[in-house]
Amino acid sequence: MDTEKLRDLHKLKEDGVLSEEEYQAEKKKLLDDPRPTGSVLNATDSRDYSMFIHLSLLLGLVFPWIGLIVPIVLWLVKKEEPFIDQNGRIVANWLISSVIYSIVGLILAAVLVGFFILFALVICHVVFAIIGAMKAKDGELWHYPLSIKFFKV
């Protein structure tokens, strides 16, 4: 129940804007409303949003900079939700780790070993994003293997 909205509703009745019947009807709607107030998401919304954070990693395969920016922006927008924050930290850890691994792979490409590293990194990126999204949809946290823990989860 949102006490501020109740106070506003009561003030409208006191000012004569609402009749007693309208006031009671609006009060009942407000008290019976199962939706959360403010920015708090229900569990299903948090799981869906977290799933999209993981899946947004796949954008990096087509648009490299977008694949780095979108997951971070999605995380920061809803960071106040604990489940979303944890999934965002997991994805951010993987993003930073994969950039480091990519740099190493590019350096080692001079001796041809780096191409195998970069290919394996692309495969891991796709597989980890899909598994992470499925786990988030089920309400589970899944830490990406090979991910360096820069942000504590």
PDB file of C-alpha atoms in Angstrom:
ATOM      1  CA  MET A   1       0.000   0.000   0.000  1.00  0.00           C
ATOM      2  CA  ASP A   2       1.328   3.426  -0.883  1.00  0.00           C
ATOM      3  CA  THR A   3       0.544   5.832   1.966  1.00  0.00           C
ATOM      4  CA  GLU A   4       1.456   8.900  -0.095  1.00  0.00           C
ATOM      5  CA  LYS A   5      -1.167   8.039  -2.716  1.00  0.00           C
ATOM      6  CA  LEU A   6      -3.735   7.477   0.045  1.00  0.00           C
ATOM      7  CA  ARG A   7      -2.929  10.884   1.505  1.00  0.00           C
ATOM      8  CA  ASP A   8      -3.325  12.508  -1.928  1.00  0.00           C
ATOM      9  CA  LEU A   9      -6.623  10.719  -2.419  1.00  0.00           C
ATOM     10  CA  HIS A  10      -7.843  11.852   1.011  1.00  0.00           C
ATOM     11  CA  LYS A  11      -6.824  15.443   0.213  1.00  0.00           C
ATOM     12  CA  LEU A  12      -8.849  15.316  -3.033  1.00  0.00           C
ATOM     13  CA  LYS A  13     -11.880  14.195  -1.010  1.00  0.00           C
ATOM     14  CA  GLU A  14     -11.303  16.922   1.596  1.00  0.00           C
ATOM     15  CA  ASP A  15     -11.041  19.556  -1.165  1.00  0.00           C
ATOM     16  CA  GLY A  16     -14.337  18.406  -2.633  1.00  0.00           C
ATOM     17  CA  VAL A  17     -12.850  17.117  -5.883  1.00  0.00           C
ATOM     18  CA  LEU A  18     -14.009  13.555  -5.121  1.00  0.00           C
ATOM     19  CA  SER A  19     -17.335  12.470  -3.696  1.00  0.00           C
ATOM     20  CA  GLU A  20     -17.436   9.936  -0.854  1.00  0.00           C
ATOM     21  CA  GLU A  21     -18.344   7.132  -3.313  1.00  0.00           C
ATOM     22  CA  GLU A  22     -15.522   8.077  -5.702  1.00  0.00           C
ATOM     23  CA  TYR A  23     -13.105   8.285  -2.784  1.00  0.00           C
ATOM     24  CA  GLN A  24     -14.093   4.847  -1.469  1.00  0.00           C
ATOM     25  CA  ALA A  25     -13.889   3.303  -4.968  1.00  0.00           C
ATOM     26  CA  GLU A  26     -10.428   4.757  -5.625  1.00  0.00           C
ATOM     27  CA  LYS A  27      -9.252   3.783  -2.148  1.00  0.00           C
ATOM     28  CA  LYS A  28     -10.428   0.204  -2.727  1.00  0.00           C
ATOM     29  CA  LYS A  29      -8.586   0.087  -6.080  1.00  0.00           C
ATOM     30  CA  LEU A  30      -5.433   1.379  -4.437  1.00  0.00           C
ATOM     31  CA  LEU A  31      -5.591  -1.071  -1.546  1.00  0.00           C
ATOM     32  CA  ASP A  32      -6.473  -4.057  -3.740  1.00  0.00           C
ATOM     33  CA  ASP A  33      -3.806  -3.327  -6.384  1.00  0.00           C
ATOM     34  CA  PRO A  34      -1.428  -6.335  -6.404  1.00  0.00           C
ATOM     35  CA  ARG A  35       1.179  -4.548  -8.511  1.00  0.00           C
ATOM     36  CA  PRO A  36       4.285  -3.334  -6.716  1.00  0.00           C
ATOM     37  CA  THR A  37       4.728   0.380  -6.260  1.00  0.00           C
ATOM     38  CA  GLY A  38       7.759   2.442  -7.193  1.00  0.00           C
ATOM     39  CA  SER A  39      10.592   0.841  -9.117  1.00  0.00           C
ATOM     40  CA  VAL A  40      10.359  -2.558  -7.434  1.00  0.00           C
ATOM     41  CA  LEU A  41       9.819  -5.297 -10.009  1.00  0.00           C
ATOM     42  CA  ASN A  42       8.124  -8.593  -9.281  1.00  0.00           C
ATOM     43  CA  ALA A  43      10.182 -11.778  -9.497  1.00  0.00           C
ATOM     44  CA  THR A  44       9.115 -12.642 -13.047  1.00  0.00           C
ATOM     45  CA  ASP A  45      10.002  -9.182 -14.351  1.00  0.00           C
ATOM     46  CA  SER A  46      13.423  -9.360 -12.669  1.00  0.00           C
ATOM     47  CA  ARG A  47      14.094 -12.767 -14.215  1.00  0.00           C
ATOM     48  CA  ASP A  48      13.024 -11.602 -17.683  1.00  0.00           C
ATOM     49  CA  TYR A  49      15.108  -8.442 -17.448  1.00  0.00           C
ATOM     50  CA  SER A  50      18.140 -10.425 -16.265  1.00  0.00           C
ATOM     51  CA  MET A  51      17.662 -12.822 -19.173  1.00  0.00           C
ATOM     52  CA  PHE A  52      17.816  -9.873 -21.588  1.00  0.00           C
ATOM     53  CA  ILE A  53      21.029  -8.640 -19.971  1.00  0.00           C
ATOM     54  CA  HIS A  54      22.639 -12.001 -20.736  1.00  0.00           C
ATOM     55  CA  LEU A  55      21.207 -12.180 -24.262  1.00  0.00           C
ATOM     56  CA  SER A  56      22.365  -8.652 -25.038  1.00  0.00           C
ATOM     57  CA  LEU A  57      25.900 -10.043 -25.011  1.00  0.00           C
ATOM     58  CA  LEU A  58      25.088 -11.642 -28.359  1.00  0.00           C
ATOM     59  CA  LEU A  59      24.810  -8.181 -29.908  1.00  0.00           C
ATOM     60  CA  GLY A  60      28.589  -8.031 -29.637  1.00  0.00           C
ATOM     61  CA  LEU A  61      28.921 -10.671 -32.327  1.00  0.00           C
ATOM     62  CA  VAL A  62      27.318  -8.347 -34.878  1.00  0.00           C
ATOM     63  CA  PHE A  63      28.049  -4.891 -33.427  1.00  0.00           C
ATOM     64  CA  PRO A  64      31.132  -5.140 -31.172  1.00  0.00           C
ATOM     65  CA  TRP A  65      30.788  -1.827 -29.284  1.00  0.00           C
ATOM     66  CA  ILE A  66      27.025  -2.220 -28.882  1.00  0.00           C
ATOM     67  CA  GLY A  67      27.611  -5.636 -27.321  1.00  0.00           C
ATOM     68  CA  LEU A  68      29.813  -3.992 -24.710  1.00  0.00           C
ATOM     69  CA  ILE A  69      27.596  -1.009 -23.981  1.00  0.00           C
ATOM     70  CA  VAL A  70      24.046  -2.435 -23.984  1.00  0.00           C
ATOM     71  CA  PRO A  71      24.517  -5.053 -21.213  1.00  0.00           C
ATOM     72  CA  ILE A  72      26.156  -2.465 -18.960  1.00  0.00           C
ATOM     73  CA  VAL A  73      23.406   0.108 -19.602  1.00  0.00           C
ATOM     74  CA  LEU A  74      20.668  -2.494 -18.994  1.00  0.00           C
ATOM     75  CA  TRP A  75      22.337  -3.456 -15.718  1.00  0.00           C
ATOM     76  CA  LEU A  76      22.808   0.119 -14.509  1.00  0.00           C
ATOM     77  CA  VAL A  77      19.201   1.109 -15.293  1.00  0.00           C
ATOM     78  CA  LYS A  78      17.732  -1.510 -12.915  1.00  0.00           C
ATOM     79  CA  LYS A  79      20.690  -1.949 -10.573  1.00  0.00           C
ATOM     80  CA  GLU A  80      18.516  -1.404  -7.470  1.00  0.00           C
ATOM     81  CA  GLU A  81      16.888  -4.832  -7.963  1.00  0.00           C
ATOM     82  CA  PRO A  82      19.096  -7.434  -6.209  1.00  0.00           C
ATOM     83  CA  PHE A  83      18.638 -10.247  -8.760  1.00  0.00           C
ATOM     84  CA  ILE A  84      19.268  -7.904 -11.694  1.00  0.00           C
ATOM     85  CA  ASP A  85      22.293  -6.414  -9.940  1.00  0.00           C
ATOM     86  CA  GLN A  86      23.820  -9.844  -9.385  1.00  0.00           C
ATOM     87  CA  ASN A  87      23.268 -10.885 -13.005  1.00  0.00           C
ATOM     88  CA  GLY A  88      24.623  -7.550 -14.199  1.00  0.00           C
ATOM     89  CA  ARG A  89      27.780  -8.074 -12.166  1.00  0.00           C
ATOM     90  CA  ILE A  90      28.207 -11.547 -13.649  1.00  0.00           C
ATOM     91  CA  VAL A  91      27.842 -10.182 -17.187  1.00  0.00           C
ATOM     92  CA  ALA A  92      30.177  -7.240 -16.469  1.00  0.00           C
ATOM     93  CA  ASN A  93      32.800  -9.646 -15.107  1.00  0.00           C
ATOM     94  CA  TRP A  94      32.560 -11.697 -18.310  1.00  0.00           C
ATOM     95  CA  LEU A  95      32.746  -8.619 -20.526  1.00  0.00           C
ATOM     96  CA  ILE A  96      35.934  -7.385 -18.879  1.00  0.00           C
ATOM     97  CA  SER A  97      37.407 -10.895 -18.885  1.00  0.00           C
ATOM     98  CA  SER A  98      36.575 -11.444 -22.549  1.00  0.00           C
ATOM     99  CA  VAL A  99      38.174  -8.118 -23.515  1.00  0.00           C
ATOM    100  CA  ILE A 100      41.360  -9.197 -21.718  1.00  0.00           C
ATOM    101  CA  TYR A 101      41.260 -12.617 -23.392  1.00  0.00           C
ATOM    102  CA  SER A 102      40.672 -10.944 -26.769  1.00  0.00           C
ATOM    103  CA  ILE A 103      43.717  -8.727 -26.344  1.00  0.00           C
ATOM    104  CA  VAL A 104      45.829 -11.756 -25.436  1.00  0.00           C
ATOM    105  CA  GLY A 105      44.421 -13.633 -28.434  1.00  0.00           C
ATOM    106  CA  LEU A 106      45.207 -10.744 -30.776  1.00  0.00           C
ATOM    107  CA  ILE A 107      48.772 -10.537 -29.492  1.00  0.00           C
ATOM    108  CA  LEU A 108      49.237 -14.295 -29.859  1.00  0.00           C
ATOM    109  CA  ALA A 109      47.758 -14.212 -33.354  1.00  0.00           C
ATOM    110  CA  ALA A 110      51.258 -13.265 -34.494  1.00  0.00           C
ATOM    111  CA  VAL A 111      52.302 -16.834 -33.693  1.00  0.00           C
ATOM    112  CA  LEU A 112      49.004 -18.314 -34.944  1.00  0.00           C
ATOM    113  CA  VAL A 113      47.962 -19.636 -31.524  1.00  0.00           C
ATOM    114  CA  GLY A 114      45.846 -16.534 -30.973  1.00  0.00           C
ATOM    115  CA  PHE A 115      43.407 -17.493 -33.733  1.00  0.00           C
ATOM    116  CA  PHE A 116      42.427 -20.600 -31.792  1.00  0.00           C
ATOM    117  CA  ILE A 117      42.014 -18.529 -28.641  1.00  0.00           C
ATOM    118  CA  LEU A 118      39.799 -16.005 -30.435  1.00  0.00           C
ATOM    119  CA  PHE A 119      37.683 -18.762 -31.997  1.00  0.00           C
ATOM    120  CA  ALA A 120      37.252 -20.467 -28.602  1.00  0.00           C
ATOM    121  CA  LEU A 121      36.360 -17.101 -27.082  1.00  0.00           C
ATOM    122  CA  VAL A 122      33.549 -16.545 -29.608  1.00  0.00           C
ATOM    123  CA  ILE A 123      32.155 -20.020 -28.898  1.00  0.00           C
ATOM    124  CA  CYS A 124      32.328 -19.411 -25.129  1.00  0.00           C
ATOM    125  CA  HIS A 125      30.686 -16.006 -25.536  1.00  0.00           C
ATOM    126  CA  VAL A 126      27.669 -17.498 -27.323  1.00  0.00           C
ATOM    127  CA  VAL A 127      27.327 -20.548 -25.080  1.00  0.00           C
ATOM    128  CA  PHE A 128      27.781 -18.597 -21.833  1.00  0.00           C
ATOM    129  CA  ALA A 129      25.238 -15.940 -22.850  1.00  0.00           C
ATOM    130  CA  ILE A 130      22.607 -18.557 -23.710  1.00  0.00           C
ATOM    131  CA  ILE A 131      23.170 -20.641 -20.570  1.00  0.00           C
ATOM    132  CA  GLY A 132      23.230 -17.502 -18.407  1.00  0.00           C
ATOM    133  CA  ALA A 133      19.952 -16.312 -19.970  1.00  0.00           C
ATOM    134  CA  MET A 134      18.250 -19.681 -19.390  1.00  0.00           C
ATOM    135  CA  LYS A 135      19.436 -19.814 -15.777  1.00  0.00           C
ATOM    136  CA  ALA A 136      18.316 -16.207 -15.166  1.00  0.00           C
ATOM    137  CA  LYS A 137      14.884 -17.011 -16.603  1.00  0.00           C
ATOM    138  CA  ASP A 138      14.657 -19.873 -14.087  1.00  0.00           C
ATOM    139  CA  GLY A 139      15.659 -17.526 -11.260  1.00  0.00           C
ATOM    140  CA  GLU A 140      19.138 -18.999 -10.788  1.00  0.00           C
ATOM    141  CA  LEU A 141      22.501 -17.272 -10.735  1.00  0.00           C
ATOM    142  CA  TRP A 142      25.126 -18.804 -12.993  1.00  0.00           C
ATOM    143  CA  HIS A 143      28.706 -17.594 -12.877  1.00  0.00           C
ATOM    144  CA  TYR A 144      30.417 -17.792 -16.255  1.00  0.00           C
ATOM    145  CA  PRO A 145      33.383 -20.167 -16.240  1.00  0.00           C
ATOM    146  CA  LEU A 146      36.719 -18.483 -17.042  1.00  0.00           C
ATOM    147  CA  SER A 147      35.302 -15.194 -15.797  1.00  0.00           C
ATOM    148  CA  ILE A 148      37.612 -13.126 -13.612  1.00  0.00           C
ATOM    149  CA  LYS A 149      35.753 -11.768 -10.565  1.00  0.00           C
ATOM    150  CA  PHE A 150      36.185  -7.997 -10.821  1.00  0.00           C
ATOM    151  CA  PHE A 151      32.790  -7.282  -9.242  1.00  0.00           C
ATOM    152  CA  LYS A 152      31.813  -9.301  -6.208  1.00  0.00           C
ATOM    153  CA  VAL A 153      28.537 -11.153  -6.700  1.00  0.00           C
TER     154      VAL A 153
END
